[in-house]
Amino acid sequence: MRRAIYPGTFDPLTNGHLDIISRACRLFDEVIIGILVNPGKQPLFSLAERMALIEEVVKPVHPQVEVASFSGLLIDFAHQVGAQAVIRGVRSARDYEYEQPMVLMNRRLAPDVETVILIASAENSDLSSTLIKEVFSLGGSIEGLVPDPVIRKMKERK
Ligand code: PNS
């Protein structure tokens, strides 16, 4: 049983995340989306809302996906759930620079857990939750950038 964690903040889930999830599902029997509980950040959506949105959008398409939350070290969470791999999506050289030290530190802490870097398709490669929230809050269209249930929830929140 090959199991991977896809960790992140997912505030909110974007089509870029979905693209990475689909690719991860081709490689692993089970993919656990791990939402980081970060008390230092004020998210748009609560943890429960983010979990529910991901379940609603992803589960029907990819039944092998589980959604969970974690705090503390990612690698401890990986061991807890018995994952052999961590999935990360990289969009640019800047992302790579951010990821590389994390990959090496996580490897130092847990050499048994491998990080797998995936690249989304070109049309989903520039999507960031932060930019999407900014565009939406200023009245711009985010059609096609996030799944429809996310747009619906963002409109409710406005
Ligand atoms: O989607 P994000 O916000 O870029 O995700 C960052 C994440 C969750 C992968 C990273 O912040 C993380 O792993 N946090 C858990 C704490 C931890 O393990 N830190 C040491 C990393 S080397």
PDB file of C-alpha atoms and ligand atoms in Angstrom:
ATOM      1  CA  MET A   1       0.000   0.000   0.000  1.00  0.00           C
ATOM      2  CA  ARG A   2       1.661   3.228  -1.166  1.00  0.00           C
ATOM      3  CA  ARG A   3       0.447   6.148   0.917  1.00  0.00           C
ATOM      4  CA  ALA A   4       1.368   9.827   0.535  1.00  0.00           C
ATOM      5  CA  ILE A   5       0.538  13.032   2.348  1.00  0.00           C
ATOM      6  CA  TYR A   6      -0.192  16.226   0.461  1.00  0.00           C
ATOM      7  CA  PRO A   7       0.263  18.958   3.084  1.00  0.00           C
ATOM      8  CA  GLY A   8      -0.662  22.614   2.897  1.00  0.00           C
ATOM      9  CA  THR A   9      -2.929  25.395   4.048  1.00  0.00           C
ATOM     10  CA  PHE A  10      -5.559  25.064   1.278  1.00  0.00           C
ATOM     11  CA  ASP A  11      -7.151  28.440   2.061  1.00  0.00           C
ATOM     12  CA  PRO A  12      -8.838  27.908  -0.304  1.00  0.00           C
ATOM     13  CA  LEU A  13      -8.392  24.812  -2.487  1.00  0.00           C
ATOM     14  CA  THR A  14      -7.444  25.897  -6.044  1.00  0.00           C
ATOM     15  CA  ASN A  15      -7.454  24.146  -9.412  1.00  0.00           C
ATOM     16  CA  GLY A  16      -3.672  24.004  -9.033  1.00  0.00           C
ATOM     17  CA  HIS A  17      -4.077  21.902  -5.872  1.00  0.00           C
ATOM     18  CA  LEU A  18      -6.628  19.712  -7.690  1.00  0.00           C
ATOM     19  CA  ASP A  19      -4.202  19.175 -10.549  1.00  0.00           C
ATOM     20  CA  ILE A  20      -1.496  18.015  -8.109  1.00  0.00           C
ATOM     21  CA  ILE A  21      -3.988  15.782  -6.251  1.00  0.00           C
ATOM     22  CA  SER A  22      -4.962  14.023  -9.528  1.00  0.00           C
ATOM     23  CA  ARG A  23      -1.317  13.407 -10.375  1.00  0.00           C
ATOM     24  CA  ALA A  24      -0.591  12.101  -6.865  1.00  0.00           C
ATOM     25  CA  CYS A  25      -3.573   9.735  -7.107  1.00  0.00           C
ATOM     26  CA  ARG A  26      -2.009   8.139 -10.180  1.00  0.00           C
ATOM     27  CA  LEU A  27       1.148   7.384  -8.194  1.00  0.00           C
ATOM     28  CA  PHE A  28      -0.217   6.372  -4.783  1.00  0.00           C
ATOM     29  CA  ASP A  29      -2.925   4.016  -3.487  1.00  0.00           C
ATOM     30  CA  GLU A  30      -3.934   6.517  -0.831  1.00  0.00           C
ATOM     31  CA  VAL A  31      -3.395  10.269  -0.671  1.00  0.00           C
ATOM     32  CA  ILE A  32      -4.003  12.057   2.625  1.00  0.00           C
ATOM     33  CA  ILE A  33      -4.548  15.779   2.269  1.00  0.00           C
ATOM     34  CA  GLY A  34      -3.066  17.193   5.478  1.00  0.00           C
ATOM     35  CA  ILE A  35      -4.264  20.670   6.373  1.00  0.00           C
ATOM     36  CA  LEU A  36      -1.787  22.480   8.597  1.00  0.00           C
ATOM     37  CA  VAL A  37      -3.360  23.998  11.693  1.00  0.00           C
ATOM     38  CA  ASN A  38      -1.442  27.251  11.997  1.00  0.00           C
ATOM     39  CA  PRO A  39      -2.543  29.397  14.951  1.00  0.00           C
ATOM     40  CA  GLY A  40      -0.281  32.213  13.664  1.00  0.00           C
ATOM     41  CA  LYS A  41      -2.341  32.666  10.475  1.00  0.00           C
ATOM     42  CA  GLN A  42      -5.849  34.111  10.170  1.00  0.00           C
ATOM     43  CA  PRO A  43      -7.408  32.006   7.396  1.00  0.00           C
ATOM     44  CA  LEU A  44     -10.362  33.003   5.213  1.00  0.00           C
ATOM     45  CA  PHE A  45     -12.000  29.634   5.855  1.00  0.00           C
ATOM     46  CA  SER A  46     -11.973  27.732   9.140  1.00  0.00           C
ATOM     47  CA  LEU A  47     -10.312  24.355   9.301  1.00  0.00           C
ATOM     48  CA  ALA A  48     -13.725  22.632   9.292  1.00  0.00           C
ATOM     49  CA  GLU A  49     -14.817  24.638   6.213  1.00  0.00           C
ATOM     50  CA  ARG A  50     -11.617  23.832   4.328  1.00  0.00           C
ATOM     51  CA  MET A  51     -11.935  20.144   5.191  1.00  0.00           C
ATOM     52  CA  ALA A  52     -15.590  20.068   4.100  1.00  0.00           C
ATOM     53  CA  LEU A  53     -14.838  21.846   0.798  1.00  0.00           C
ATOM     54  CA  ILE A  54     -12.010  19.467  -0.057  1.00  0.00           C
ATOM     55  CA  GLU A  55     -14.167  16.443   0.837  1.00  0.00           C
ATOM     56  CA  GLU A  56     -17.014  17.770  -1.343  1.00  0.00           C
ATOM     57  CA  VAL A  57     -14.816  18.492  -4.368  1.00  0.00           C
ATOM     58  CA  VAL A  58     -12.213  15.737  -4.258  1.00  0.00           C
ATOM     59  CA  LYS A  59     -13.873  12.659  -2.736  1.00  0.00           C
ATOM     60  CA  PRO A  60     -16.346  11.984  -5.589  1.00  0.00           C
ATOM     61  CA  VAL A  61     -13.519  12.060  -8.157  1.00  0.00           C
ATOM     62  CA  HIS A  62     -10.776  10.433  -6.088  1.00  0.00           C
ATOM     63  CA  PRO A  63     -12.181   8.037  -3.479  1.00  0.00           C
ATOM     64  CA  GLN A  64      -8.642   7.136  -2.372  1.00  0.00           C
ATOM     65  CA  VAL A  65      -8.192  10.622  -0.894  1.00  0.00           C
ATOM     66  CA  GLU A  66      -8.591  11.223   2.843  1.00  0.00           C
ATOM     67  CA  VAL A  67      -8.689  14.672   4.417  1.00  0.00           C
ATOM     68  CA  ALA A  68      -7.049  15.272   7.796  1.00  0.00           C
ATOM     69  CA  SER A  69      -5.527  18.093   9.797  1.00  0.00           C
ATOM     70  CA  PHE A  70      -2.226  18.241  11.625  1.00  0.00           C
ATOM     71  CA  SER A  71      -0.155  20.499  13.814  1.00  0.00           C
ATOM     72  CA  GLY A  72       3.507  20.198  14.725  1.00  0.00           C
ATOM     73  CA  LEU A  73       6.057  18.586  12.465  1.00  0.00           C
ATOM     74  CA  LEU A  74       4.914  17.356   9.069  1.00  0.00           C
ATOM     75  CA  ILE A  75       7.207  14.395   9.348  1.00  0.00           C
ATOM     76  CA  ASP A  76       5.635  13.310  12.672  1.00  0.00           C
ATOM     77  CA  PHE A  77       2.274  13.400  10.929  1.00  0.00           C
ATOM     78  CA  ALA A  78       3.712  11.321   8.059  1.00  0.00           C
ATOM     79  CA  HIS A  79       4.898   8.680  10.546  1.00  0.00           C
ATOM     80  CA  GLN A  80       1.585   8.760  12.429  1.00  0.00           C
ATOM     81  CA  VAL A  81      -0.412   7.958   9.292  1.00  0.00           C
ATOM     82  CA  GLY A  82       2.161   5.559   7.846  1.00  0.00           C
ATOM     83  CA  ALA A  83       2.948   7.634   4.733  1.00  0.00           C
ATOM     84  CA  GLN A  84       6.099   6.861   2.736  1.00  0.00           C
ATOM     85  CA  ALA A  85       5.973  10.117   0.805  1.00  0.00           C
ATOM     86  CA  VAL A  86       5.159  13.810   0.985  1.00  0.00           C
ATOM     87  CA  ILE A  87       3.757  15.453  -2.136  1.00  0.00           C
ATOM     88  CA  ARG A  88       4.551  19.084  -2.941  1.00  0.00           C
ATOM     89  CA  GLY A  89       3.576  21.079  -5.989  1.00  0.00           C
ATOM     90  CA  VAL A  90       6.183  23.427  -7.436  1.00  0.00           C
ATOM     91  CA  ARG A  91       5.131  26.253  -9.762  1.00  0.00           C
ATOM     92  CA  SER A  92       8.340  28.184 -10.281  1.00  0.00           C
ATOM     93  CA  ALA A  93      12.021  28.513  -9.458  1.00  0.00           C
ATOM     94  CA  ARG A  94      10.948  30.618  -6.473  1.00  0.00           C
ATOM     95  CA  ASP A  95       8.808  27.754  -5.173  1.00  0.00           C
ATOM     96  CA  TYR A  96      11.742  25.412  -5.690  1.00  0.00           C
ATOM     97  CA  GLU A  97      13.971  27.672  -3.566  1.00  0.00           C
ATOM     98  CA  TYR A  98      11.330  27.591  -0.816  1.00  0.00           C
ATOM     99  CA  GLU A  99      10.833  23.820  -1.005  1.00  0.00           C
ATOM    100  CA  GLN A 100      14.415  22.595  -1.283  1.00  0.00           C
ATOM    101  CA  PRO A 101      15.528  23.392   2.301  1.00  0.00           C
ATOM    102  CA  MET A 102      12.267  21.903   3.625  1.00  0.00           C
ATOM    103  CA  VAL A 103      12.864  18.717   1.637  1.00  0.00           C
ATOM    104  CA  LEU A 104      16.393  18.431   3.010  1.00  0.00           C
ATOM    105  CA  MET A 105      15.346  19.181   6.602  1.00  0.00           C
ATOM    106  CA  ASN A 106      12.478  16.708   6.416  1.00  0.00           C
ATOM    107  CA  ARG A 107      14.884  14.120   5.018  1.00  0.00           C
ATOM    108  CA  ARG A 108      17.310  14.793   7.867  1.00  0.00           C
ATOM    109  CA  LEU A 109      14.482  14.287  10.369  1.00  0.00           C
ATOM    110  CA  ALA A 110      12.986  11.248   8.626  1.00  0.00           C
ATOM    111  CA  PRO A 111      15.139   9.579   5.945  1.00  0.00           C
ATOM    112  CA  ASP A 112      12.395   6.988   5.431  1.00  0.00           C
ATOM    113  CA  VAL A 113       9.960   9.585   4.038  1.00  0.00           C
ATOM    114  CA  GLU A 114      10.592  10.761   0.474  1.00  0.00           C
ATOM    115  CA  THR A 115       9.348  14.096  -0.897  1.00  0.00           C
ATOM    116  CA  VAL A 116       7.853  13.877  -4.365  1.00  0.00           C
ATOM    117  CA  ILE A 117       7.739  17.164  -6.267  1.00  0.00           C
ATOM    118  CA  LEU A 118       5.017  17.449  -8.893  1.00  0.00           C
ATOM    119  CA  ILE A 119       4.341  20.128 -11.483  1.00  0.00           C
ATOM    120  CA  ALA A 120       0.788  21.049 -12.455  1.00  0.00           C
ATOM    121  CA  SER A 121      -0.306  21.528 -16.061  1.00  0.00           C
ATOM    122  CA  ALA A 122       0.632  24.896 -17.577  1.00  0.00           C
ATOM    123  CA  GLU A 123      -2.859  26.411 -17.212  1.00  0.00           C
ATOM    124  CA  ASN A 124      -2.882  25.647 -13.480  1.00  0.00           C
ATOM    125  CA  SER A 125       0.746  26.461 -12.793  1.00  0.00           C
ATOM    126  CA  ASP A 126       0.387  30.089 -11.741  1.00  0.00           C
ATOM    127  CA  LEU A 127      -2.475  29.711  -9.274  1.00  0.00           C
ATOM    128  CA  SER A 128      -1.971  30.767  -5.684  1.00  0.00           C
ATOM    129  CA  SER A 129      -4.595  30.852  -2.915  1.00  0.00           C
ATOM    130  CA  THR A 130      -3.273  34.235  -1.777  1.00  0.00           C
ATOM    131  CA  LEU A 131      -3.594  35.890  -5.201  1.00  0.00           C
ATOM    132  CA  ILE A 132      -7.005  34.334  -5.781  1.00  0.00           C
ATOM    133  CA  LYS A 133      -8.282  35.763  -2.474  1.00  0.00           C
ATOM    134  CA  GLU A 134      -6.895  39.184  -3.370  1.00  0.00           C
ATOM    135  CA  VAL A 135      -8.431  39.216  -6.870  1.00  0.00           C
ATOM    136  CA  PHE A 136     -11.788  38.062  -5.487  1.00  0.00           C
ATOM    137  CA  SER A 137     -11.816  40.624  -2.665  1.00  0.00           C
ATOM    138  CA  LEU A 138     -11.205  43.386  -5.232  1.00  0.00           C
ATOM    139  CA  GLY A 139     -14.063  42.241  -7.465  1.00  0.00           C
ATOM    140  CA  GLY A 140     -12.089  40.310 -10.114  1.00  0.00           C
ATOM    141  CA  SER A 141     -13.297  37.024 -11.637  1.00  0.00           C
ATOM    142  CA  ILE A 142     -11.882  33.781 -10.255  1.00  0.00           C
ATOM    143  CA  GLU A 143     -13.948  31.540 -12.584  1.00  0.00           C
ATOM    144  CA  GLY A 144     -11.876  28.567 -13.671  1.00  0.00           C
ATOM    145  CA  LEU A 145      -9.234  29.159 -10.992  1.00  0.00           C
ATOM    146  CA  VAL A 146     -10.941  27.352  -8.125  1.00  0.00           C
ATOM    147  CA  PRO A 147     -13.636  24.644  -8.075  1.00  0.00           C
ATOM    148  CA  ASP A 148     -17.253  25.929  -8.216  1.00  0.00           C
ATOM    149  CA  PRO A 149     -18.121  25.015  -4.588  1.00  0.00           C
ATOM    150  CA  VAL A 150     -15.185  27.200  -3.494  1.00  0.00           C
ATOM    151  CA  ILE A 151     -16.486  30.157  -5.545  1.00  0.00           C
ATOM    152  CA  ARG A 152     -19.938  29.631  -4.022  1.00  0.00           C
ATOM    153  CA  LYS A 153     -18.510  29.624  -0.502  1.00  0.00           C
ATOM    154  CA  MET A 154     -16.395  32.719  -1.215  1.00  0.00           C
ATOM    155  CA  LYS A 155     -19.460  34.576  -2.492  1.00  0.00           C
ATOM    156  CA  GLU A 156     -21.366  33.632   0.692  1.00  0.00           C
ATOM    157  CA  ARG A 157     -18.482  34.990   2.756  1.00  0.00           C
ATOM    158  CA  LYS A 158     -18.405  38.381   0.986  1.00  0.00           C
TER     159      LYS A 158
HETATM  160  O1  PNS B   1       0.884  25.252   1.430  1.00  0.00           O
HETATM  161  P1  PNS B   1       1.935  25.785   2.338  1.00  0.00           P
HETATM  162  O2  PNS B   1       1.362  26.788   3.305  1.00  0.00           O
HETATM  163  O3  PNS B   1       3.135  26.304   1.597  1.00  0.00           O
HETATM  164  O4  PNS B   1       2.438  24.528   3.224  1.00  0.00           O
HETATM  165  C1  PNS B   1       3.595  24.582   4.016  1.00  0.00           C
HETATM  166  C2  PNS B   1       3.770  23.283   4.825  1.00  0.00           C
HETATM  167  C3  PNS B   1       2.482  22.901   5.536  1.00  0.00           C
HETATM  168  C4  PNS B   1       4.185  22.151   3.926  1.00  0.00           C
HETATM  169  C5  PNS B   1       4.906  23.567   5.848  1.00  0.00           C
HETATM  170  O5  PNS B   1       4.672  24.788   6.486  1.00  0.00           O
HETATM  171  C6  PNS B   1       5.028  22.484   6.914  1.00  0.00           C
HETATM  172  O6  PNS B   1       5.423  21.373   6.637  1.00  0.00           O
HETATM  173  N1  PNS B   1       4.656  22.826   8.176  1.00  0.00           N
HETATM  174  C7  PNS B   1       4.655  21.912   9.292  1.00  0.00           C
HETATM  175  C8  PNS B   1       5.772  22.241  10.284  1.00  0.00           C
HETATM  176  C9  PNS B   1       7.065  21.564   9.884  1.00  0.00           C
HETATM  177  O7  PNS B   1       7.157  20.356   9.724  1.00  0.00           O
HETATM  178  N2  PNS B   1       8.100  22.387   9.704  1.00  0.00           N
HETATM  179  C10 PNS B   1       9.414  21.942   9.303  1.00  0.00           C
HETATM  180  C11 PNS B   1       9.512  21.898   7.774  1.00  0.00           C
HETATM  181  S1  PNS B   1      11.125  21.505   7.259  1.00  0.00           S
END
